[in-house]
PDB file of C-alpha atoms in Angstrom:
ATOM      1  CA  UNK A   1      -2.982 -17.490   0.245  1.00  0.00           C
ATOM      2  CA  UNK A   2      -2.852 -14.703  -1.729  1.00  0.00           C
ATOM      3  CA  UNK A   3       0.373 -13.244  -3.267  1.00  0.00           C
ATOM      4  CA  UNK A   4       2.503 -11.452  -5.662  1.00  0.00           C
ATOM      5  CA  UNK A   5       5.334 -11.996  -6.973  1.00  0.00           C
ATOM      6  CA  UNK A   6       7.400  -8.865  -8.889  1.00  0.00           C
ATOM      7  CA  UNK A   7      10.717  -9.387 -10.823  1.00  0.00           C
ATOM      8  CA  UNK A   8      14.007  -9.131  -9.033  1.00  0.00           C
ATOM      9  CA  UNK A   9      16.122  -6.028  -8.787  1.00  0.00           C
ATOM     10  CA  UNK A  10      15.910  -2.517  -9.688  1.00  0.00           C
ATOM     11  CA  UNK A  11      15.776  -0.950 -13.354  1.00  0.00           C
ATOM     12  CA  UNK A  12      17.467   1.571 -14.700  1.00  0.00           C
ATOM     13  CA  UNK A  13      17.285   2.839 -18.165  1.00  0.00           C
ATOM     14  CA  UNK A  14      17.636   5.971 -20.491  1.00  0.00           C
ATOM     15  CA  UNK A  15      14.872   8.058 -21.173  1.00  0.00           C
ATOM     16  CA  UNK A  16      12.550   7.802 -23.983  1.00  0.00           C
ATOM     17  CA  UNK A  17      12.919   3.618 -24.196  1.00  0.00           C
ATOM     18  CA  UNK A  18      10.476   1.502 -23.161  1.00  0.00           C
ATOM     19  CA  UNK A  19       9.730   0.060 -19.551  1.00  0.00           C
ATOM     20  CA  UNK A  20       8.573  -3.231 -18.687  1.00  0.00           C
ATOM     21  CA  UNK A  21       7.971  -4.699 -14.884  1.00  0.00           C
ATOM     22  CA  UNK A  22       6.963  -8.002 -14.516  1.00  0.00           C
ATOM     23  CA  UNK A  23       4.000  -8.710 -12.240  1.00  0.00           C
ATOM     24  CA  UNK A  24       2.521 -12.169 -11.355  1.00  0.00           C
ATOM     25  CA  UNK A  25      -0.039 -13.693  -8.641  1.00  0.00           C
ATOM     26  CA  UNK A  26      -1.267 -16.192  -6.771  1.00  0.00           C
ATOM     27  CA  UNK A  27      -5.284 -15.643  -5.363  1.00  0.00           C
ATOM     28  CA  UNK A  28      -7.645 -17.568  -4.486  1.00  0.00           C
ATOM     29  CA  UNK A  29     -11.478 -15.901  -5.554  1.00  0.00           C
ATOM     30  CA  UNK A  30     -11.414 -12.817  -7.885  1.00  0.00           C
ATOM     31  CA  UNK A  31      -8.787 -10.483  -7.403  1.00  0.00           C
ATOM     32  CA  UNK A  32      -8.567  -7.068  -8.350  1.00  0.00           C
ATOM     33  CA  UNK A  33      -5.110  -5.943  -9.245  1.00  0.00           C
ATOM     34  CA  UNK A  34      -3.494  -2.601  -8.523  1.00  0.00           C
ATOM     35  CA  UNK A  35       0.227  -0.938  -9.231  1.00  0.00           C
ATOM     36  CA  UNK A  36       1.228   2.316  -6.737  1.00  0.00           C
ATOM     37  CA  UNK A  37       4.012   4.414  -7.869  1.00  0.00           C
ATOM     38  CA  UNK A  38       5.924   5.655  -4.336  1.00  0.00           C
ATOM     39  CA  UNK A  39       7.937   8.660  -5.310  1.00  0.00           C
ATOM     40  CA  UNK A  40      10.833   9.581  -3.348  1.00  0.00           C
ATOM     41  CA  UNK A  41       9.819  11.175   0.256  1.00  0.00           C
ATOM     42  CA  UNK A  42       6.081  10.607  -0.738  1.00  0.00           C
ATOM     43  CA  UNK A  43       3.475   8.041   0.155  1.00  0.00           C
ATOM     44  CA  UNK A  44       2.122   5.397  -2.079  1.00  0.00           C
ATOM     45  CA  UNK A  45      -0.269   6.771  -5.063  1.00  0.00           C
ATOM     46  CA  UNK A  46      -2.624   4.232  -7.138  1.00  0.00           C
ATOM     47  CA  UNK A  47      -1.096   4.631 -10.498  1.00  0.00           C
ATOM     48  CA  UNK A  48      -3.690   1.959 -12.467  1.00  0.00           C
ATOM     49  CA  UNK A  49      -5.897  -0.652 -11.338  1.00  0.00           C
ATOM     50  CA  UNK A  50      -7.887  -3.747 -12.928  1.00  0.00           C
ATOM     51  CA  UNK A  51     -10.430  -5.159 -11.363  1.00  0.00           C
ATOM     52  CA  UNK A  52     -11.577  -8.600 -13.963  1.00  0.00           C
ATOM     53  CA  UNK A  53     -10.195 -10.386 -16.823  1.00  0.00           C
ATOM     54  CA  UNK A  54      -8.707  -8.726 -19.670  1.00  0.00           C
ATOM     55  CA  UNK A  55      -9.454  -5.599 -18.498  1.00  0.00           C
ATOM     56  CA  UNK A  56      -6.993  -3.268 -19.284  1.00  0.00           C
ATOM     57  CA  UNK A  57      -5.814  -0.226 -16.590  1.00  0.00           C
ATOM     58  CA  UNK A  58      -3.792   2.806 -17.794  1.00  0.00           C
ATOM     59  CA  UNK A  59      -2.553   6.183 -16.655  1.00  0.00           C
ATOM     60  CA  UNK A  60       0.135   8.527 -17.363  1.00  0.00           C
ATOM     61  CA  UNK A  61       1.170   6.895 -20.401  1.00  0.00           C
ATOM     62  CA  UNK A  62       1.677   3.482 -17.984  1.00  0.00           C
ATOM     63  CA  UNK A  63      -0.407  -0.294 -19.061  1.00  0.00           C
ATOM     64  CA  UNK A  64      -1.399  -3.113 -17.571  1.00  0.00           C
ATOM     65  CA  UNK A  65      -3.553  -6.273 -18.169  1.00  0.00           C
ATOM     66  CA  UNK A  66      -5.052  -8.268 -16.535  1.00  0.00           C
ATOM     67  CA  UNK A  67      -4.203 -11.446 -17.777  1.00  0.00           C
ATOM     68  CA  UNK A  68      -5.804 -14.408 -16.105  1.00  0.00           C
ATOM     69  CA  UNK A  69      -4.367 -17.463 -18.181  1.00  0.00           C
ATOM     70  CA  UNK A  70      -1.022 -16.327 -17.110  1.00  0.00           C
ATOM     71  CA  UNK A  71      -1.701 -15.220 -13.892  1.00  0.00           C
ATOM     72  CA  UNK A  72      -0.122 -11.591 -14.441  1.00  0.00           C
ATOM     73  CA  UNK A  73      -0.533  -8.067 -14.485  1.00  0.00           C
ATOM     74  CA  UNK A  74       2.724  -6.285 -16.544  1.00  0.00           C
ATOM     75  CA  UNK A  75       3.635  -2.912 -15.967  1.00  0.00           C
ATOM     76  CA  UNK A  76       4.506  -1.111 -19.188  1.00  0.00           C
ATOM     77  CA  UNK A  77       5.498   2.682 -20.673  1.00  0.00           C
ATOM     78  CA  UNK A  78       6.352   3.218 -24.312  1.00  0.00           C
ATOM     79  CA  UNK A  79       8.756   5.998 -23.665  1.00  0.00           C
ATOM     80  CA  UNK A  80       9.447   7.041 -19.491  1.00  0.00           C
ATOM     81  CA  UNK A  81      11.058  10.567 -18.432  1.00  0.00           C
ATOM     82  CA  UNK A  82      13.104  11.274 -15.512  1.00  0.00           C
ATOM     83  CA  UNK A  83       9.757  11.935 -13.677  1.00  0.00           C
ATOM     84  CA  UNK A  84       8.993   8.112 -13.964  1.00  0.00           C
ATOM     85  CA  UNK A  85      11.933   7.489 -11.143  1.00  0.00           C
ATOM     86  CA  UNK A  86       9.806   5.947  -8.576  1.00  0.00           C
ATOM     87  CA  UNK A  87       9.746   3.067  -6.919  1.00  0.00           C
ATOM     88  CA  UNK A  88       6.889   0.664  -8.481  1.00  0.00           C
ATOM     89  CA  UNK A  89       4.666  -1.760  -6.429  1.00  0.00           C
ATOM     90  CA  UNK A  90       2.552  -4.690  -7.739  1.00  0.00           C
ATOM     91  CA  UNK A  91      -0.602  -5.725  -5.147  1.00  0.00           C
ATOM     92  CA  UNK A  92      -3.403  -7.877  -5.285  1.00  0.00           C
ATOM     93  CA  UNK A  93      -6.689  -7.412  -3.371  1.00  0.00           C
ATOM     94  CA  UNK A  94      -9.338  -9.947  -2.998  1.00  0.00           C
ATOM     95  CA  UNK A  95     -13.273  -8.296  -2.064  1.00  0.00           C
ATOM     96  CA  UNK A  96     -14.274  -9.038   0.979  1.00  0.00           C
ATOM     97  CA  UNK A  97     -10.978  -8.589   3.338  1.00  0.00           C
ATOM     98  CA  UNK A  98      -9.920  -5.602   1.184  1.00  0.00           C
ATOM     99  CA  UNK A  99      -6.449  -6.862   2.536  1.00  0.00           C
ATOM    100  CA  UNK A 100      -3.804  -5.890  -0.564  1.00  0.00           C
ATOM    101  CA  UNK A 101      -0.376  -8.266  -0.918  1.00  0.00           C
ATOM    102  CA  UNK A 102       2.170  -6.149  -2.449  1.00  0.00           C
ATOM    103  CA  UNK A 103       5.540  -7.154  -4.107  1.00  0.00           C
ATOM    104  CA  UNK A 104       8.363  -6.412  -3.016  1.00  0.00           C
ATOM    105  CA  UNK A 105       8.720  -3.225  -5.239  1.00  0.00           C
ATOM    106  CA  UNK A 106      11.084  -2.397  -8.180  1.00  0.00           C
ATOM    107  CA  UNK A 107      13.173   0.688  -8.299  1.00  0.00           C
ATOM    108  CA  UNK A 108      13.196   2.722 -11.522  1.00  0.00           C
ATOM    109  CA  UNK A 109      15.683   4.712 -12.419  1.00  0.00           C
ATOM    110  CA  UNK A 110      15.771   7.002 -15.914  1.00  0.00           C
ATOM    111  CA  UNK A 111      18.688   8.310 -16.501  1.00  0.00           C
ATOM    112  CA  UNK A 112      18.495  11.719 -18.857  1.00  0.00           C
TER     113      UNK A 112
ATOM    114  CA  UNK B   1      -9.754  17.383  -1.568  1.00  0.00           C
ATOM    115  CA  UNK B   2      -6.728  16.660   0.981  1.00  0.00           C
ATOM    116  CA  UNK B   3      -5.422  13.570   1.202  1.00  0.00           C
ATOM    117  CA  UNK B   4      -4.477  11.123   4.019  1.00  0.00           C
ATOM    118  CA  UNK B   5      -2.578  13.004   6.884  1.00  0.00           C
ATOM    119  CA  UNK B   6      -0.307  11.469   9.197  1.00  0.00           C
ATOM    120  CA  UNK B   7       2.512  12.658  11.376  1.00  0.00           C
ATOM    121  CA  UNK B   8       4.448  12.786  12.800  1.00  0.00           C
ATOM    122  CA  UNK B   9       6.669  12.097   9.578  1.00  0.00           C
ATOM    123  CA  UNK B  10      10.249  11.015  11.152  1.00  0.00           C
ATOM    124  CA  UNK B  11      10.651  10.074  14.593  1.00  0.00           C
ATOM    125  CA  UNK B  12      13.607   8.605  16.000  1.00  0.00           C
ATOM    126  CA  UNK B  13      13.594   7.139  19.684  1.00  0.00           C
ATOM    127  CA  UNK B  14      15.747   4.853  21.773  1.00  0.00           C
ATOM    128  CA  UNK B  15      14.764   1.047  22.504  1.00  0.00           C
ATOM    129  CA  UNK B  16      11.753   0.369  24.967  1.00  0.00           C
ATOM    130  CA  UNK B  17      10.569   3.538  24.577  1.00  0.00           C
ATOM    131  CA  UNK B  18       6.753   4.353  23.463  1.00  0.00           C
ATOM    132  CA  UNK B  19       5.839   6.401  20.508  1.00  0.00           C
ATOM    133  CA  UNK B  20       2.394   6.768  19.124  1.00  0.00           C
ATOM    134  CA  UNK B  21       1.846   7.398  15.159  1.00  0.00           C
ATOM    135  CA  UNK B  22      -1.467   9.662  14.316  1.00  0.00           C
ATOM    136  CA  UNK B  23      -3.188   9.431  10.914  1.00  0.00           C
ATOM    137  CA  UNK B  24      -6.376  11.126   9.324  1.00  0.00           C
ATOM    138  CA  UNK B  25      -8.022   9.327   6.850  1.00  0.00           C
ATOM    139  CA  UNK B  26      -9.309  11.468   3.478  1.00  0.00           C
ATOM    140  CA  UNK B  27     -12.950  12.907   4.846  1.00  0.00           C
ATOM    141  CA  UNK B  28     -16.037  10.866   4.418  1.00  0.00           C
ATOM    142  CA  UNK B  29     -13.720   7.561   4.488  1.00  0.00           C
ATOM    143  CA  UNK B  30     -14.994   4.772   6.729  1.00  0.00           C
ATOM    144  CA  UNK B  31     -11.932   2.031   6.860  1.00  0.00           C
ATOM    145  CA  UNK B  32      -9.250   2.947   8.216  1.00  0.00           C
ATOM    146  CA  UNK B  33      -5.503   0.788   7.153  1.00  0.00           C
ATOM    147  CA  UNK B  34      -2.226   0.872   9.490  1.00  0.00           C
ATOM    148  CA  UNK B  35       0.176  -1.145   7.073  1.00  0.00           C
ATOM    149  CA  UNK B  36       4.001  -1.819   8.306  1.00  0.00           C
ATOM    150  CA  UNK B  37       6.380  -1.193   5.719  1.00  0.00           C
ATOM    151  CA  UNK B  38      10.285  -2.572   5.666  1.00  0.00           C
ATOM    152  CA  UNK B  39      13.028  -1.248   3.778  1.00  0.00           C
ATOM    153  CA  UNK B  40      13.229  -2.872   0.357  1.00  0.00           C
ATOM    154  CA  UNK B  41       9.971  -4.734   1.026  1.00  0.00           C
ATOM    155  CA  UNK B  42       6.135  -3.800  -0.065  1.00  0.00           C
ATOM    156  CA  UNK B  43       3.639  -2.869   2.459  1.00  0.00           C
ATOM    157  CA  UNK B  44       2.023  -5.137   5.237  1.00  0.00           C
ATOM    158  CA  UNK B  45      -1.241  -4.831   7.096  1.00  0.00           C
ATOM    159  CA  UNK B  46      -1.429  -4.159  10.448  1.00  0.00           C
ATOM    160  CA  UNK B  47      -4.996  -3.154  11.308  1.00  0.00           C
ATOM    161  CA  UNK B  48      -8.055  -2.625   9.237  1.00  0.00           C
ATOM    162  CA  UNK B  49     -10.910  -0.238  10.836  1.00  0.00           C
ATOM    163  CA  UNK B  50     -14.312   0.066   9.490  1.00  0.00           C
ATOM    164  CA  UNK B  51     -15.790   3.036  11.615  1.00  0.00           C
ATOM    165  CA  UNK B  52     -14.782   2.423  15.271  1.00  0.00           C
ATOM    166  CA  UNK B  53     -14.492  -1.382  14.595  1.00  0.00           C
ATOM    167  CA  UNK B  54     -11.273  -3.195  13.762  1.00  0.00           C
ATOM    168  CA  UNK B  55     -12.660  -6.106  11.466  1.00  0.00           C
ATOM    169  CA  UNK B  56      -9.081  -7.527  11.160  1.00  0.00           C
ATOM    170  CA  UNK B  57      -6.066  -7.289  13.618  1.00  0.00           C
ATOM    171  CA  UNK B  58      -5.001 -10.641  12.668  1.00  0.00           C
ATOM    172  CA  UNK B  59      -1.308  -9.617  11.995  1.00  0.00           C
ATOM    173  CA  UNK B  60      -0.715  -6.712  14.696  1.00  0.00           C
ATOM    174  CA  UNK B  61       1.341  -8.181  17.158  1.00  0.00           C
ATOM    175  CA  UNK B  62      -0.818  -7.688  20.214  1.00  0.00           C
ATOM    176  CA  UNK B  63       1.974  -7.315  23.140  1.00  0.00           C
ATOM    177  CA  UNK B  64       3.636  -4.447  22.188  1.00  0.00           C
ATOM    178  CA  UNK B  65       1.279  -2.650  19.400  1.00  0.00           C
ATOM    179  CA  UNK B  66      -2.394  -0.852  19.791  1.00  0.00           C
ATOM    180  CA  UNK B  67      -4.218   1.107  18.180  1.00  0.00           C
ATOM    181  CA  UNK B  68      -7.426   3.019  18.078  1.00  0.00           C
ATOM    182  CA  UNK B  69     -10.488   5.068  16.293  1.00  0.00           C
ATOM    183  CA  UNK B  70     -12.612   6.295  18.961  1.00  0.00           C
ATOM    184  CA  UNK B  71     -15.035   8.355  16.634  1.00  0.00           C
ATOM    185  CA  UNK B  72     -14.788   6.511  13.761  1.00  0.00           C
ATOM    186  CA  UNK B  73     -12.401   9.392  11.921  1.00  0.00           C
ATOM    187  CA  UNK B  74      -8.347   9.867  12.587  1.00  0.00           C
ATOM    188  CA  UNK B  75      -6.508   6.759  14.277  1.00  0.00           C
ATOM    189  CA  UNK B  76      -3.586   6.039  16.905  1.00  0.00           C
ATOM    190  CA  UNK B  77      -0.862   3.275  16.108  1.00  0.00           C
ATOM    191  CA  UNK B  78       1.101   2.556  19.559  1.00  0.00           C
ATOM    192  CA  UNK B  79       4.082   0.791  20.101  1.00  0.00           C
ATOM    193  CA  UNK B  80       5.215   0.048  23.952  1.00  0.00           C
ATOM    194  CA  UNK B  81       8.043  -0.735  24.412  1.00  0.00           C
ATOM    195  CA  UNK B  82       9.774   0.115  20.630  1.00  0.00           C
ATOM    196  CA  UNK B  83      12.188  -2.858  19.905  1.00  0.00           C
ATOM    197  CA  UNK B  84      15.289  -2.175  17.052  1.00  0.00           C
ATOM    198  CA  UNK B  85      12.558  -4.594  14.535  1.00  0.00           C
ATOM    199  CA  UNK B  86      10.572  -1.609  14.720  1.00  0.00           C
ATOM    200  CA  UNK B  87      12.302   0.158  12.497  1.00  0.00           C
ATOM    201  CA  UNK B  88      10.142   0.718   9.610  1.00  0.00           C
ATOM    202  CA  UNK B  89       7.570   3.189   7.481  1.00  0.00           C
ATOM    203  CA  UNK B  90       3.812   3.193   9.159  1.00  0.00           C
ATOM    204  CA  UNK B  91       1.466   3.866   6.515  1.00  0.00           C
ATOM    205  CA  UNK B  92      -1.975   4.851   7.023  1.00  0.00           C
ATOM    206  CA  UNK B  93      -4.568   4.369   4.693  1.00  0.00           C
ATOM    207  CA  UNK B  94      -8.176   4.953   3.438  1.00  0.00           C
ATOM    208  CA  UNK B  95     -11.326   4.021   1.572  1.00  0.00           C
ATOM    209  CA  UNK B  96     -14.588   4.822   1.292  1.00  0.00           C
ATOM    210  CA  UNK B  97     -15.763   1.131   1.369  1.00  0.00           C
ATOM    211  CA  UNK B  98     -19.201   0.161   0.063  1.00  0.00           C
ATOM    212  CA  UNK B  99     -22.055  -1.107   2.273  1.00  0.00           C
ATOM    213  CA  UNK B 100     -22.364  -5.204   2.854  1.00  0.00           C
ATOM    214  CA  UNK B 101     -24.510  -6.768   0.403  1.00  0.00           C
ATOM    215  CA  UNK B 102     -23.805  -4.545  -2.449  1.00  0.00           C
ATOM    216  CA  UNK B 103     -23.699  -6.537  -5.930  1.00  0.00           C
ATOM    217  CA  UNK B 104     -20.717  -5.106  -6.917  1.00  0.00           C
ATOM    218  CA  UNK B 105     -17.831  -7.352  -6.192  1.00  0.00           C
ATOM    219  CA  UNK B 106     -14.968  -4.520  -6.354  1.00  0.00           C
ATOM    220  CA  UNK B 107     -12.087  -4.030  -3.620  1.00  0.00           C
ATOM    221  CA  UNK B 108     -12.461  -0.293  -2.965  1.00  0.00           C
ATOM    222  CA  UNK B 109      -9.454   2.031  -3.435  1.00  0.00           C
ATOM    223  CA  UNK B 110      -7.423   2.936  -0.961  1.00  0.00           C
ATOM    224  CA  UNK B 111      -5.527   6.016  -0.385  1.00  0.00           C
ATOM    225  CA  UNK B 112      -2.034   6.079   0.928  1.00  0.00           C
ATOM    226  CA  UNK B 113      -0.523   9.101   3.248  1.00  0.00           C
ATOM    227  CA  UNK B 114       3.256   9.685   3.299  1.00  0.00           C
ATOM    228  CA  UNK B 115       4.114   7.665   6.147  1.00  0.00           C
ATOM    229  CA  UNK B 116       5.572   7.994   9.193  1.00  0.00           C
ATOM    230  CA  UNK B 117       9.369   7.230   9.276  1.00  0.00           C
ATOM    231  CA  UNK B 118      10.461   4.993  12.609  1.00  0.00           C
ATOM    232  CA  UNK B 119      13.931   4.893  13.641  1.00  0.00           C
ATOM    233  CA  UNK B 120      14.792   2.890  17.129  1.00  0.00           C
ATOM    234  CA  UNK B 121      18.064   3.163  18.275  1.00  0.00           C
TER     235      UNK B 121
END
């Protein structure tokens, strides 16, 4: 079936360095691949989205490619802010059930 | 353009009680999502509407959850009776999904609300 799998633990880190969250899937057809950003007390909000191959999704400063040969879809940020404290979620989505598998999530914290 | 409304936003009730979640999707949206969500965990699906029609209810557990979209709009999620497992987030979702036999093989977007918080004592 189709999952993902996201790296273990939460993250914490200064502000200004560089963020990295580790993303990788399992799917059977063509997936499109998505990361939400859940701030705290908020719902989940589509931060970036890829929907083939080496395409490449971005917002807010955030990356992430879609890299088939590897089977994984990195979350990165040159330089985060406090604002980036969110909790981050990888999820895959296959057309035709429009059904998303999410990771587990990974806590970011940015310390000032 | 609002987004996806649900409430209540907390509720906390005692075991083998009911309690009914209400969400409405973003307007114009025809599918309708109920995911489950546990602490520390990412979201699951419950219930996927298109209009009035739920085209998968595969992982709602049947005896003790329902739900509905008369018109084809907002949406009920009903648990009876609650259980302690029930403690969770219930998020509602949306998307404006295209028609069958489009050639564009792209999952559509959904939209998150803020969730419903579920506490069963």
């Amino acid at each position: 079936g189709n999952s993902v799998t996201q790296m273990e633990g939460p993250v914490t880190l200064s502000e200004e360095a560089f963020l990295t969250i580790n993303c990788t899937y399992t799917a059977t057809g063509y997936p499109s691949l998505f990361w939400y950003v859940q701030y705290p007390g908020e719902g989940l909000q589509l931060l970036l989205k890829a929907t083939k191959a080496d395409d490449k999704g971005s917002n807010k400063g955030f990356e992430a490619t879609y890299r088939k040969e590897t089977t994984s879809f990195h979350l990165e940020k040159g330089s985060v802010q406090v604002s980036d404290s969110a909790v981050y979620f990888c999820a895959l989505g296959v057309y035709g059930n429009n059904r998303l598998a999410f990771g587990k999530g990974n806590q970011v914290v940015v310390i000032p | 353009e609002a987004g996806v409304v649900q409430s209540p936003r907390y509720k906390i009730i005692e075991k083998k009680q009911p309690v009914a979640f209400w969400c409405n999707p973003i307007s114009g949206h025809n599918t309708l999502y109920w995911y489950l969500q546990n602490l520390g965990q990412g979201p699951e699906l419950l219930i996927r509407y298109e209009n009035e029609e739920a085209v998968d209810d595969s992982q709602l557990p049947k005896d003790r959850f329902s739900a509905e979209r008369l018109k084809g709009v907002d949406s009920t999620l009903k648990i009876q009776p609650a259980e302690l497992g029930d403690s969770a987030v219930y998020l509602c979702a949306s998307s404006l999904s295209r028609g069958r036999g489009t050639n564009a093989m792209v999952l559509d977007t959904q939209y998150f609300g803020p969730g419903t918080r579920l506490t069963v004592l």
